PDB file of C-alpha atoms and ligand atoms in Angstrom:
ATOM      1  CA  UNK A 636     144.860 102.916  84.947  1.00 93.00           C
ATOM      2  CA  UNK A 637     145.490 101.969  81.235  1.00 96.00           C
ATOM      3  CA  UNK A 638     148.680 102.697  79.339  1.00 97.00           C
ATOM      4  CA  UNK A 639     148.395 104.207  76.025  1.00 97.00           C
ATOM      5  CA  UNK A 640     151.337 104.737  73.946  1.00 97.00           C
ATOM      6  CA  UNK A 641     151.060 108.324  72.280  1.00 97.00           C
ATOM      7  CA  UNK A 642     152.774 106.684  69.274  1.00 96.00           C
ATOM      8  CA  UNK A 643     149.672 104.488  68.791  1.00 96.00           C
ATOM      9  CA  UNK A 644     147.630 107.834  68.603  1.00 97.00           C
ATOM     10  CA  UNK A 645     150.031 109.437  66.133  1.00 97.00           C
ATOM     11  CA  UNK A 646     150.050 106.214  64.078  1.00 97.00           C
ATOM     12  CA  UNK A 647     146.177 106.584  63.698  1.00 97.00           C
ATOM     13  CA  UNK A 648     146.628 110.498  62.832  1.00 98.00           C
ATOM     14  CA  UNK A 649     149.199 109.423  59.959  1.00 97.00           C
ATOM     15  CA  UNK A 650     146.821 106.751  58.581  1.00 97.00           C
ATOM     16  CA  UNK A 651     143.785 108.989  58.768  1.00 97.00           C
ATOM     17  CA  UNK A 652     145.637 111.689  57.113  1.00 98.00           C
ATOM     18  CA  UNK A 653     147.056 109.562  54.236  1.00 98.00           C
ATOM     19  CA  UNK A 654     143.379 108.410  53.667  1.00 97.00           C
ATOM     20  CA  UNK A 655     141.182 111.484  53.974  1.00 98.00           C
ATOM     21  CA  UNK A 656     143.565 113.730  52.085  1.00 98.00           C
ATOM     22  CA  UNK A 657     142.458 111.707  49.026  1.00 98.00           C
ATOM     23  CA  UNK A 658     138.681 110.585  50.348  1.00 98.00           C
ATOM     24  CA  UNK A 659     135.875 112.822  50.947  1.00 98.00           C
ATOM     25  CA  UNK A 660     133.840 111.669  54.062  1.00 98.00           C
ATOM     26  CA  UNK A 661     131.450 109.009  52.642  1.00 98.00           C
ATOM     27  CA  UNK A 662     128.028 110.710  53.976  1.00 98.00           C
ATOM     28  CA  UNK A 663     129.344 113.948  52.272  1.00 98.00           C
ATOM     29  CA  UNK A 664     130.258 112.262  49.153  1.00 98.00           C
ATOM     30  CA  UNK A 665     126.940 110.576  49.081  1.00 98.00           C
ATOM     31  CA  UNK A 666     124.961 113.475  49.659  1.00 98.00           C
ATOM     32  CA  UNK A 667     126.699 115.379  46.867  1.00 98.00           C
ATOM     33  CA  UNK A 668     125.963 112.553  44.622  1.00 98.00           C
ATOM     34  CA  UNK A 669     122.277 112.698  45.589  1.00 98.00           C
ATOM     35  CA  UNK A 670     122.078 116.352  45.031  1.00 98.00           C
ATOM     36  CA  UNK A 671     123.356 116.018  41.770  1.00 98.00           C
ATOM     37  CA  UNK A 672     120.682 113.349  40.726  1.00 98.00           C
ATOM     38  CA  UNK A 673     118.114 116.038  42.086  1.00 97.00           C
ATOM     39  CA  UNK A 674     119.484 119.053  40.530  1.00 97.00           C
ATOM     40  CA  UNK A 675     117.164 120.752  37.804  1.00 96.00           C
ATOM     41  CA  UNK A 676     119.609 123.471  36.804  1.00 96.00           C
ATOM     42  CA  UNK A 677     121.740 121.828  34.039  1.00 97.00           C
ATOM     43  CA  UNK A 678     124.960 123.988  34.838  1.00 97.00           C
ATOM     44  CA  UNK A 679     124.826 123.079  38.372  1.00 97.00           C
ATOM     45  CA  UNK A 680     124.112 119.619  37.664  1.00 98.00           C
ATOM     46  CA  UNK A 681     127.510 119.667  35.526  1.00 98.00           C
ATOM     47  CA  UNK A 682     129.316 121.187  38.640  1.00 97.00           C
ATOM     48  CA  UNK A 683     128.082 118.501  40.931  1.00 98.00           C
ATOM     49  CA  UNK A 684     128.662 115.769  38.368  1.00 98.00           C
ATOM     50  CA  UNK A 685     132.432 117.299  38.102  1.00 98.00           C
ATOM     51  CA  UNK A 686     132.806 117.066  42.024  1.00 98.00           C
ATOM     52  CA  UNK A 687     131.421 113.574  42.005  1.00 98.00           C
ATOM     53  CA  UNK A 688     133.630 112.375  39.335  1.00 98.00           C
ATOM     54  CA  UNK A 689     136.825 114.332  41.112  1.00 98.00           C
ATOM     55  CA  UNK A 690     136.031 112.545  44.466  1.00 98.00           C
ATOM     56  CA  UNK A 691     135.728 109.192  42.654  1.00 98.00           C
ATOM     57  CA  UNK A 692     139.132 109.687  40.749  1.00 98.00           C
ATOM     58  CA  UNK A 693     140.763 111.039  43.784  1.00 98.00           C
ATOM     59  CA  UNK A 694     139.972 107.790  45.958  1.00 98.00           C
ATOM     60  CA  UNK A 695     140.804 105.367  43.091  1.00 98.00           C
ATOM     61  CA  UNK A 696     144.225 106.953  42.092  1.00 98.00           C
ATOM     62  CA  UNK A 697     144.969 107.812  45.710  1.00 98.00           C
ATOM     63  CA  UNK A 698     145.528 111.623  44.875  1.00 98.00           C
ATOM     64  CA  UNK A 699     144.668 114.628  46.966  1.00 98.00           C
ATOM     65  CA  UNK A 700     140.926 115.558  46.608  1.00 98.00           C
ATOM     66  CA  UNK A 701     141.692 119.205  46.654  1.00 98.00           C
ATOM     67  CA  UNK A 702     144.892 121.240  46.170  1.00 97.00           C
ATOM     68  CA  UNK A 703     144.192 122.801  49.490  1.00 98.00           C
ATOM     69  CA  UNK A 704     145.279 119.959  51.447  1.00 98.00           C
ATOM     70  CA  UNK A 705     144.257 121.835  54.611  1.00 98.00           C
ATOM     71  CA  UNK A 706     145.447 122.472  58.412  1.00 98.00           C
ATOM     72  CA  UNK A 707     145.150 119.469  60.657  1.00 98.00           C
ATOM     73  CA  UNK A 708     142.546 119.745  63.460  1.00 98.00           C
ATOM     74  CA  UNK A 709     142.598 117.062  65.979  1.00 98.00           C
ATOM     75  CA  UNK A 710     140.028 116.674  68.735  1.00 98.00           C
ATOM     76  CA  UNK A 711     141.039 114.173  71.598  1.00 98.00           C
ATOM     77  CA  UNK A 712     138.661 112.877  74.399  1.00 98.00           C
ATOM     78  CA  UNK A 713     141.100 111.325  76.930  1.00 98.00           C
ATOM     79  CA  UNK A 714     140.019 109.173  79.529  1.00 98.00           C
ATOM     80  CA  UNK A 715     140.622 110.085  82.994  1.00 98.00           C
ATOM     81  CA  UNK A 716     141.692 106.500  83.528  1.00 98.00           C
ATOM     82  CA  UNK A 717     144.481 106.827  80.822  1.00 98.00           C
ATOM     83  CA  UNK A 718     148.248 106.893  81.479  1.00 97.00           C
ATOM     84  CA  UNK A 719     149.660 108.344  78.346  1.00 98.00           C
ATOM     85  CA  UNK A 720     153.337 106.926  77.737  1.00 97.00           C
ATOM     86  CA  UNK A 721     155.901 107.101  75.032  1.00 97.00           C
ATOM     87  CA  UNK A 722     156.436 110.754  74.919  1.00 98.00           C
ATOM     88  CA  UNK A 723     154.752 114.163  74.749  1.00 98.00           C
ATOM     89  CA  UNK A 724     151.551 114.011  73.079  1.00 98.00           C
ATOM     90  CA  UNK A 725     151.789 117.325  70.945  1.00 98.00           C
ATOM     91  CA  UNK A 726     155.344 116.155  69.976  1.00 98.00           C
ATOM     92  CA  UNK A 727     153.872 112.745  68.639  1.00 98.00           C
ATOM     93  CA  UNK A 728     151.102 114.413  66.823  1.00 98.00           C
ATOM     94  CA  UNK A 729     153.203 117.091  65.025  1.00 98.00           C
ATOM     95  CA  UNK A 730     155.803 114.511  64.298  1.00 98.00           C
ATOM     96  CA  UNK A 731     153.150 112.498  62.588  1.00 98.00           C
ATOM     97  CA  UNK A 732     151.840 115.416  60.749  1.00 98.00           C
ATOM     98  CA  UNK A 733     155.439 116.118  59.281  1.00 98.00           C
ATOM     99  CA  UNK A 734     155.707 112.875  57.927  1.00 98.00           C
ATOM    100  CA  UNK A 735     151.957 112.657  56.640  1.00 98.00           C
ATOM    101  CA  UNK A 736     152.429 115.927  54.796  1.00 98.00           C
ATOM    102  CA  UNK A 737     155.775 114.855  52.906  1.00 98.00           C
ATOM    103  CA  UNK A 738     153.977 114.366  49.738  1.00 97.00           C
ATOM    104  CA  UNK A 739     151.286 116.972  50.401  1.00 98.00           C
ATOM    105  CA  UNK A 740     151.145 120.694  49.960  1.00 98.00           C
ATOM    106  CA  UNK A 741     152.435 122.563  53.137  1.00 98.00           C
ATOM    107  CA  UNK A 742     149.967 125.403  53.596  1.00 98.00           C
ATOM    108  CA  UNK A 743     150.950 126.313  57.368  1.00 98.00           C
ATOM    109  CA  UNK A 744     152.968 129.695  58.103  1.00 98.00           C
ATOM    110  CA  UNK A 745     153.757 132.194  60.774  1.00 98.00           C
ATOM    111  CA  UNK A 746     150.811 134.847  60.814  1.00 98.00           C
ATOM    112  CA  UNK A 747     153.241 137.677  61.121  1.00 98.00           C
ATOM    113  CA  UNK A 748     156.393 137.079  59.173  1.00 98.00           C
ATOM    114  CA  UNK A 749     154.307 134.828  56.584  1.00 98.00           C
ATOM    115  CA  UNK A 750     157.280 132.274  56.573  1.00 98.00           C
ATOM    116  CA  UNK A 751     156.023 128.668  55.838  1.00 98.00           C
ATOM    117  CA  UNK A 752     157.043 126.115  58.402  1.00 98.00           C
ATOM    118  CA  UNK A 753     157.430 123.758  55.474  1.00 98.00           C
ATOM    119  CA  UNK A 754     155.868 120.661  57.265  1.00 98.00           C
ATOM    120  CA  UNK A 755     152.199 121.747  57.708  1.00 98.00           C
ATOM    121  CA  UNK A 756     152.918 121.750  61.429  1.00 98.00           C
ATOM    122  CA  UNK A 757     151.648 122.723  64.007  1.00 98.00           C
ATOM    123  CA  UNK A 758     148.224 120.908  64.123  1.00 98.00           C
ATOM    124  CA  UNK A 759     145.496 122.499  65.944  1.00 98.00           C
ATOM    125  CA  UNK A 760     145.150 120.124  68.809  1.00 98.00           C
ATOM    126  CA  UNK A 761     141.886 120.281  71.257  1.00 98.00           C
ATOM    127  CA  UNK A 762     141.968 117.992  74.201  1.00 98.00           C
ATOM    128  CA  UNK A 763     139.390 117.097  76.927  1.00 98.00           C
ATOM    129  CA  UNK A 764     139.522 114.866  79.784  1.00 98.00           C
ATOM    130  CA  UNK A 765     136.507 112.592  79.964  1.00 98.00           C
ATOM    131  CA  UNK A 766     135.715 109.507  82.102  1.00 98.00           C
ATOM    132  CA  UNK A 767     136.858 106.141  81.004  1.00 98.00           C
ATOM    133  CA  UNK A 768     140.083 104.349  79.961  1.00 97.00           C
ATOM    134  CA  UNK A 769     139.998 105.065  76.253  1.00 98.00           C
ATOM    135  CA  UNK A 770     141.318 107.805  73.794  1.00 98.00           C
ATOM    136  CA  UNK A 771     138.809 108.761  71.189  1.00 98.00           C
ATOM    137  CA  UNK A 772     140.481 110.826  68.342  1.00 98.00           C
ATOM    138  CA  UNK A 773     138.753 113.078  65.481  1.00 98.00           C
ATOM    139  CA  UNK A 774     140.867 114.393  62.992  1.00 98.00           C
ATOM    140  CA  UNK A 775     139.881 116.829  60.028  1.00 98.00           C
ATOM    141  CA  UNK A 776     141.765 118.469  57.323  1.00 98.00           C
ATOM    142  CA  UNK A 777     140.362 122.058  57.012  1.00 98.00           C
ATOM    143  CA  UNK A 778     140.733 124.025  53.924  1.00 98.00           C
ATOM    144  CA  UNK A 779     140.775 127.695  54.363  1.00 98.00           C
ATOM    145  CA  UNK A 780     138.648 128.637  51.425  1.00 97.00           C
ATOM    146  CA  UNK A 781     135.907 127.905  53.681  1.00 98.00           C
ATOM    147  CA  UNK A 782     137.489 128.625  56.996  1.00 98.00           C
ATOM    148  CA  UNK A 783     137.924 132.321  55.927  1.00 98.00           C
ATOM    149  CA  UNK A 784     134.104 132.875  55.403  1.00 98.00           C
ATOM    150  CA  UNK A 785     133.423 131.683  59.013  1.00 98.00           C
ATOM    151  CA  UNK A 786     132.271 134.238  61.700  1.00 98.00           C
ATOM    152  CA  UNK A 787     131.531 134.758  65.335  1.00 98.00           C
ATOM    153  CA  UNK A 788     129.092 137.015  66.660  1.00 98.00           C
ATOM    154  CA  UNK A 789     128.745 138.024  70.405  1.00 98.00           C
ATOM    155  CA  UNK A 790     125.267 139.260  70.552  1.00 98.00           C
ATOM    156  CA  UNK A 791     123.278 141.035  73.185  1.00 96.00           C
ATOM    157  CA  UNK A 792     120.618 138.753  74.568  1.00 96.00           C
ATOM    158  CA  UNK A 793     117.951 141.144  73.898  1.00 97.00           C
ATOM    159  CA  UNK A 794     118.718 140.459  69.994  1.00 97.00           C
ATOM    160  CA  UNK A 795     117.436 137.042  70.594  1.00 96.00           C
ATOM    161  CA  UNK A 796     117.578 133.797  68.767  1.00 97.00           C
ATOM    162  CA  UNK A 797     115.742 135.236  65.833  1.00 98.00           C
ATOM    163  CA  UNK A 798     118.875 137.643  65.216  1.00 98.00           C
ATOM    164  CA  UNK A 799     121.004 134.697  65.721  1.00 98.00           C
ATOM    165  CA  UNK A 800     119.409 132.557  62.722  1.00 98.00           C
ATOM    166  CA  UNK A 801     119.377 135.538  60.401  1.00 98.00           C
ATOM    167  CA  UNK A 802     123.113 135.993  61.053  1.00 98.00           C
ATOM    168  CA  UNK A 803     123.785 132.227  60.475  1.00 98.00           C
ATOM    169  CA  UNK A 804     121.976 132.586  57.227  1.00 98.00           C
ATOM    170  CA  UNK A 805     123.665 135.815  56.001  1.00 98.00           C
ATOM    171  CA  UNK A 806     127.018 134.377  56.861  1.00 98.00           C
ATOM    172  CA  UNK A 807     126.444 131.840  54.117  1.00 98.00           C
ATOM    173  CA  UNK A 808     124.859 134.490  51.932  1.00 98.00           C
ATOM    174  CA  UNK A 809     127.687 136.788  52.054  1.00 98.00           C
ATOM    175  CA  UNK A 810     130.160 133.735  51.708  1.00 98.00           C
ATOM    176  CA  UNK A 811     128.430 132.971  47.935  1.00 98.00           C
ATOM    177  CA  UNK A 812     130.667 130.738  45.911  1.00 97.00           C
ATOM    178  CA  UNK A 813     133.915 131.384  47.949  1.00 97.00           C
ATOM    179  CA  UNK A 814     133.898 128.252  50.304  1.00 98.00           C
ATOM    180  CA  UNK A 815     133.202 126.020  47.130  1.00 98.00           C
ATOM    181  CA  UNK A 816     129.687 124.912  47.941  1.00 98.00           C
ATOM    182  CA  UNK A 817     127.690 122.872  48.626  1.00 98.00           C
ATOM    183  CA  UNK A 818     128.755 123.982  52.089  1.00 98.00           C
ATOM    184  CA  UNK A 819     128.413 122.050  55.505  1.00 98.00           C
ATOM    185  CA  UNK A 820     127.712 124.612  58.344  1.00 98.00           C
ATOM    186  CA  UNK A 821     128.767 124.002  61.940  1.00 98.00           C
ATOM    187  CA  UNK A 822     127.263 126.377  64.515  1.00 99.00           C
ATOM    188  CA  UNK A 823     128.029 126.972  68.015  1.00 98.00           C
ATOM    189  CA  UNK A 824     125.544 128.484  70.353  1.00 98.00           C
ATOM    190  CA  UNK A 825     126.326 129.801  73.870  1.00 98.00           C
ATOM    191  CA  UNK A 826     129.350 129.314  76.046  1.00 98.00           C
ATOM    192  CA  UNK A 827     132.228 131.823  76.011  1.00 98.00           C
ATOM    193  CA  UNK A 828     134.005 133.360  72.784  1.00 98.00           C
ATOM    194  CA  UNK A 829     136.548 130.465  72.346  1.00 98.00           C
ATOM    195  CA  UNK A 830     134.026 127.806  73.520  1.00 98.00           C
ATOM    196  CA  UNK A 831     131.475 128.768  71.134  1.00 98.00           C
ATOM    197  CA  UNK A 832     134.101 128.879  68.009  1.00 98.00           C
ATOM    198  CA  UNK A 833     135.253 125.216  69.297  1.00 98.00           C
ATOM    199  CA  UNK A 834     131.561 123.939  69.203  1.00 98.00           C
ATOM    200  CA  UNK A 835     131.301 125.312  65.714  1.00 99.00           C
ATOM    201  CA  UNK A 836     134.448 123.188  64.534  1.00 98.00           C
ATOM    202  CA  UNK A 837     133.399 120.271  66.385  1.00 98.00           C
ATOM    203  CA  UNK A 838     129.805 120.364  65.029  1.00 98.00           C
ATOM    204  CA  UNK A 839     131.363 119.705  61.567  1.00 98.00           C
ATOM    205  CA  UNK A 840     132.393 116.023  62.476  1.00 98.00           C
ATOM    206  CA  UNK A 841     128.640 115.030  62.317  1.00 98.00           C
ATOM    207  CA  UNK A 842     127.667 112.814  59.375  1.00 98.00           C
ATOM    208  CA  UNK A 843     125.178 114.308  56.787  1.00 98.00           C
ATOM    209  CA  UNK A 844     121.783 113.328  57.438  1.00 97.00           C
ATOM    210  CA  UNK A 845     122.367 112.557  61.073  1.00 98.00           C
ATOM    211  CA  UNK A 846     119.807 114.092  63.573  1.00 98.00           C
ATOM    212  CA  UNK A 847     120.570 116.041  66.647  1.00 98.00           C
ATOM    213  CA  UNK A 848     119.695 114.053  69.818  1.00 98.00           C
ATOM    214  CA  UNK A 849     118.301 117.449  71.157  1.00 98.00           C
ATOM    215  CA  UNK A 850     114.781 117.865  69.469  1.00 98.00           C
ATOM    216  CA  UNK A 851     114.834 121.728  69.821  1.00 98.00           C
ATOM    217  CA  UNK A 852     118.359 121.868  68.066  1.00 98.00           C
ATOM    218  CA  UNK A 853     117.201 119.329  65.628  1.00 98.00           C
ATOM    219  CA  UNK A 854     114.445 121.505  64.485  1.00 98.00           C
ATOM    220  CA  UNK A 855     116.687 124.397  64.230  1.00 98.00           C
ATOM    221  CA  UNK A 856     119.071 122.533  62.177  1.00 98.00           C
ATOM    222  CA  UNK A 857     116.310 121.744  59.653  1.00 98.00           C
ATOM    223  CA  UNK A 858     114.934 125.288  59.757  1.00 98.00           C
ATOM    224  CA  UNK A 859     118.359 127.004  59.140  1.00 98.00           C
ATOM    225  CA  UNK A 860     118.988 124.162  56.558  1.00 98.00           C
ATOM    226  CA  UNK A 861     115.738 125.048  54.711  1.00 98.00           C
ATOM    227  CA  UNK A 862     116.587 128.814  54.748  1.00 98.00           C
ATOM    228  CA  UNK A 863     120.032 128.251  53.465  1.00 98.00           C
ATOM    229  CA  UNK A 864     119.065 126.354  50.679  1.00 98.00           C
ATOM    230  CA  UNK A 865     116.639 128.947  49.709  1.00 98.00           C
ATOM    231  CA  UNK A 866     119.128 131.243  49.098  1.00 98.00           C
ATOM    232  CA  UNK A 867     119.850 129.717  45.659  1.00 97.00           C
ATOM    233  CA  UNK A 868     123.479 130.017  45.745  1.00 98.00           C
ATOM    234  CA  UNK A 869     123.968 126.349  44.706  1.00 98.00           C
ATOM    235  CA  UNK A 870     127.093 124.263  43.836  1.00 98.00           C
ATOM    236  CA  UNK A 871     130.225 126.606  43.209  1.00 97.00           C
ATOM    237  CA  UNK A 872     127.674 129.474  43.024  1.00 97.00           C
ATOM    238  CA  UNK A 873     125.781 128.184  39.913  1.00 98.00           C
ATOM    239  CA  UNK A 874     122.532 128.537  41.768  1.00 97.00           C
ATOM    240  CA  UNK A 875     120.141 125.608  42.287  1.00 96.00           C
ATOM    241  CA  UNK A 876     118.600 123.511  45.037  1.00 96.00           C
ATOM    242  CA  UNK A 877     121.592 122.794  47.172  1.00 98.00           C
ATOM    243  CA  UNK A 878     123.740 125.338  48.784  1.00 98.00           C
ATOM    244  CA  UNK A 879     124.404 123.492  52.146  1.00 98.00           C
ATOM    245  CA  UNK A 880     124.338 119.733  52.769  1.00 98.00           C
ATOM    246  CA  UNK A 881     123.715 120.012  56.431  1.00 98.00           C
ATOM    247  CA  UNK A 882     123.826 122.308  59.418  1.00 98.00           C
ATOM    248  CA  UNK A 883     125.025 121.016  62.752  1.00 98.00           C
ATOM    249  CA  UNK A 884     124.677 122.741  66.112  1.00 99.00           C
ATOM    250  CA  UNK A 885     126.333 122.405  69.397  1.00 98.00           C
ATOM    251  CA  UNK A 886     125.294 124.275  72.452  1.00 98.00           C
ATOM    252  CA  UNK A 887     126.442 125.245  76.004  1.00 98.00           C
ATOM    253  CA  UNK A 888     125.027 127.367  78.491  1.00 98.00           C
ATOM    254  CA  UNK A 889     126.238 131.051  78.397  1.00 98.00           C
ATOM    255  CA  UNK A 890     126.244 134.174  80.441  1.00 98.00           C
ATOM    256  CA  UNK A 891     122.976 136.001  81.270  1.00 98.00           C
ATOM    257  CA  UNK A 892     124.312 139.124  79.489  1.00 98.00           C
ATOM    258  CA  UNK A 893     125.444 137.278  75.957  1.00 98.00           C
ATOM    259  CA  UNK A 894     124.434 135.093  73.249  1.00 98.00           C
ATOM    260  CA  UNK A 895     127.614 133.934  71.475  1.00 98.00           C
ATOM    261  CA  UNK A 896     126.854 132.604  67.834  1.00 98.00           C
ATOM    262  CA  UNK A 897     129.794 130.865  65.757  1.00 99.00           C
ATOM    263  CA  UNK A 898     129.287 129.741  62.302  1.00 98.00           C
ATOM    264  CA  UNK A 899     132.283 127.555  60.724  1.00 98.00           C
ATOM    265  CA  UNK A 900     131.995 126.931  57.204  1.00 98.00           C
ATOM    266  CA  UNK A 901     133.195 123.901  55.574  1.00 98.00           C
ATOM    267  CA  UNK A 902     133.330 123.046  51.806  1.00 98.00           C
ATOM    268  CA  UNK A 903     132.116 120.292  49.762  1.00 97.00           C
ATOM    269  CA  UNK A 904     135.535 118.414  50.550  1.00 97.00           C
ATOM    270  CA  UNK A 905     135.088 117.278  53.913  1.00 98.00           C
ATOM    271  CA  UNK A 906     137.632 115.353  55.116  1.00 98.00           C
ATOM    272  CA  UNK A 907     137.489 113.883  58.652  1.00 98.00           C
ATOM    273  CA  UNK A 908     137.867 110.584  60.284  1.00 97.00           C
ATOM    274  CA  UNK A 909     137.390 109.139  63.939  1.00 97.00           C
ATOM    275  CA  UNK A 910     139.378 106.255  65.651  1.00 97.00           C
ATOM    276  CA  UNK A 911     139.556 104.955  69.046  1.00 97.00           C
ATOM    277  CA  UNK A 912     142.511 103.794  71.125  1.00 97.00           C
ATOM    278  CA  UNK A 913     141.974 101.366  74.104  1.00 94.00           C
ATOM    279  CA  UNK A 914     143.900  98.632  75.665  1.00 91.00           C
ATOM    280  CA  UNK A 915     143.281  96.381  72.547  1.00 89.00           C
ATOM    281  CA  UNK A 916     144.709  98.875  70.175  1.00 91.00           C
ATOM    282  CA  UNK A 917     143.564 101.059  67.430  1.00 92.00           C
ATOM    283  CA  UNK A 918     139.896 101.173  65.888  1.00 90.00           C
ATOM    284  CA  UNK A 919     138.549 103.245  63.181  1.00 86.00           C
ATOM    285  CA  UNK A 920     134.926 104.111  62.988  1.00 78.00           C
TER     286      UNK A 920
HETATM  287  S1  LIG B1424     137.145 125.509  49.949  1.00 90.35           S
HETATM  288 FE1  LIG B1424     137.430 123.385  50.078  1.00 90.35          FE
HETATM  289  S2  LIG B1424     137.164 122.715  47.739  1.00 90.35           S
HETATM  290 FE2  LIG B1424     137.583 124.638  47.881  1.00 90.35          FE
HETATM  291  S3  LIG B1424     139.730 125.089  47.605  1.00 90.35           S
HETATM  292 FE3  LIG B1424     139.478 125.021  49.751  1.00 90.35          FE
HETATM  293  S4  LIG B1424     139.606 122.880  50.194  1.00 90.35           S
HETATM  294 FE4  LIG B1424     139.168 123.010  48.110  1.00 90.35          FE
END
């Protein structure tokens, strides 16, 4: 067994929050800059230019890149040969969120009373046991202008993949300018209700421009990206060529009587980081 101190994981999360609250994920920042250079609509080009300047300024001045500093979402892949030491994992993560959000907007509240927790806790923590002796962490600050535009459909299998594709595109069409496009679309296909939603969130960690290793899903991603960009919503809804920067799909076998489809919308402010903890310490990707 390899002993890994939960405080090393929480230290990694704290450093990640401090960085990504002020820095858009590099492949996303690059894709927005490329979209600006290629955009023919003058108003949209201006909007994309403002986004680029905002991204550059936030990074150089170390200021939050958006007023919505988001809810913390963490995915942890914990090796089966890891012995977690130093305390309870969830407490360590929420303790670090509390500290990291001291200078940031606190957006988390009780859904019934609407009373703010005042420290942006709790984080949403997904854990998976995998082979090996490392802990791989992925962390995202998720804004809710885009989260609110997300959707999940439990289709009858007779409705088929064509209906699923139409619904994915239609979800983006209905969202229009609300999620601060250009957006990134995470799609879950299959599994159960909750597995499907979780896959659509996890898909958002893919880098813009990366290919899906599954050729069928890769071609589906490209088809959906083309269809979404044909909607002409464009940056902040001003029209133009780029409504989405990427469509990323994760799939899982499902029941014979269903076709679950989840669409998780992410805005142009993609704030995500990955790191690994092993016996050698903490390593960012
Ligand atoms: S959708 Fe994104 S860019 Fe728009 S306000 Fe929310 S976090 Fe900020």
